[in-house]
Amino acid sequence: QVQLVESGGGLVQPGGSLRLSCAASGSIVSIAAMRWYRQTPGKEREFVATMAWSGPDISYSDSVKGRFTISRDNAKNTVYLQMNSLKPEDTAGYYCNAQLQITPAGHYSDYWGQGTQVTVSS
């Protein structure tokens, strides 16, 4: 069974840093990309960052560009989000998304983790 588990969230002061991780486990044949989204109550889930599992393709939302860095560890099927210079408006539940192939002849499908809460407050 495929599972995505986020960790690393918590309470941090404005200007502080956190590093989130998302580990994919289970019968995974291939990963096309892993992504981070965030969501606050009453709002749609917002794209944060994405990276391909091979090759150089990375993109960020304008709101986090220059402050957040997405990275990966292919051997561990893990994606990270280093968050620096955090602002109160970064407060949200952060969710990991992965485009995964779980059978050799199968297509790629989206999988989601349960989320980890990030709260930026003084």
XYZ file of C-alpha atoms in Angstrom:
122
model
C 0.000 0.000 0.000
C 1.309 3.428 -0.939
C 1.603 6.023 1.779
C 2.888 9.591 1.952
C 3.857 10.884 5.384
C 4.732 14.527 6.053
C 6.710 15.677 9.060
C 8.581 18.701 10.334
C 5.795 21.168 10.986
C 5.441 23.181 14.147
C 5.296 26.620 15.711
C 7.961 29.113 14.690
C 8.582 32.830 15.143
C 8.369 35.168 12.148
C 11.695 35.111 10.347
C 12.407 31.597 11.516
C 12.912 28.407 9.555
C 11.440 24.940 9.305
C 12.262 21.942 7.167
C 9.421 19.708 6.068
C 9.839 16.211 4.733
C 7.549 13.834 2.900
C 8.428 10.179 2.546
C 6.663 7.960 0.039
C 6.545 4.265 0.829
C 4.921 1.123 -0.497
C 4.882 -0.613 -3.849
C 6.092 2.309 -5.940
C 7.380 1.565 -9.417
C 8.270 5.110 -10.392
C 7.881 8.708 -9.262
C 7.268 11.391 -11.856
C 7.175 14.381 -9.506
C 6.586 15.382 -5.928
C 4.965 18.622 -4.860
C 4.051 20.702 -1.860
C 0.716 22.428 -1.364
C -0.707 24.360 1.550
C -4.184 25.137 2.762
C -5.726 27.450 5.338
C -9.310 27.182 6.622
C -11.846 28.470 4.123
C -9.391 28.624 1.242
C -8.539 26.409 -1.693
C -5.415 24.324 -1.515
C -2.535 26.423 -2.857
C 0.419 25.225 -4.889
C 3.777 25.864 -3.215
C 6.541 24.015 -5.062
C 7.192 21.061 -7.331
C 10.138 19.125 -8.668
C 10.554 16.325 -11.152
C 12.101 13.110 -9.850
C 14.640 13.127 -12.614
C 16.024 16.084 -14.459
C 16.222 19.699 -13.324
C 12.617 20.909 -13.465
C 11.645 22.879 -10.348
C 9.058 25.581 -9.869
C 7.727 27.687 -6.993
C 4.770 29.882 -6.361
C 5.596 33.581 -6.411
C 4.677 33.908 -2.741
C 7.486 31.596 -1.608
C 10.110 32.067 -4.305
C 13.438 33.065 -2.798
C 12.463 31.862 0.674
C 11.570 28.187 0.198
C 13.696 25.478 -1.383
C 12.423 22.104 -2.552
C 14.817 19.170 -2.747
C 14.701 15.404 -3.033
C 16.425 12.208 -1.992
C 15.661 9.714 -4.733
C 17.046 6.753 -2.800
C 14.658 7.441 0.081
C 11.655 8.493 -2.045
C 11.584 11.660 0.025
C 10.971 15.292 -0.836
C 11.915 18.187 1.438
C 10.804 21.779 1.763
C 13.248 24.114 3.459
C 11.301 27.174 4.583
C 13.276 30.267 5.544
C 12.243 33.808 6.459
C 8.836 32.543 7.463
C 5.950 34.988 7.630
C 2.621 34.780 9.465
C 0.900 34.394 6.099
C 2.812 31.146 5.603
C 0.704 29.615 8.364
C -1.138 26.656 6.855
C -1.410 22.928 6.687
C 1.266 21.724 4.306
C 0.473 18.721 2.143
C 2.672 16.495 0.052
C 1.515 15.368 -3.378
C 3.188 12.712 -5.508
C 2.613 11.526 -9.046
C 3.235 7.805 -8.674
C 3.205 4.705 -10.837
C 2.425 1.741 -8.609
C 2.188 -1.050 -11.222
C 4.600 -1.632 -14.129
C 1.897 -1.180 -16.764
C -0.053 1.428 -14.863
C -0.465 5.120 -15.365
C 0.715 7.833 -13.001
C -1.775 8.957 -10.387
C -1.796 11.598 -7.671
C -1.392 10.612 -4.034
C -1.680 12.864 -0.997
C -0.334 12.869 2.510
C -2.301 13.829 5.604
C -0.501 17.135 6.067
C 1.651 18.803 8.690
C 0.743 22.073 10.377
C 3.016 25.108 10.160
C 2.182 28.046 12.404
C 4.188 31.273 12.183
C 3.379 33.554 15.084
C 5.004 35.783 17.668
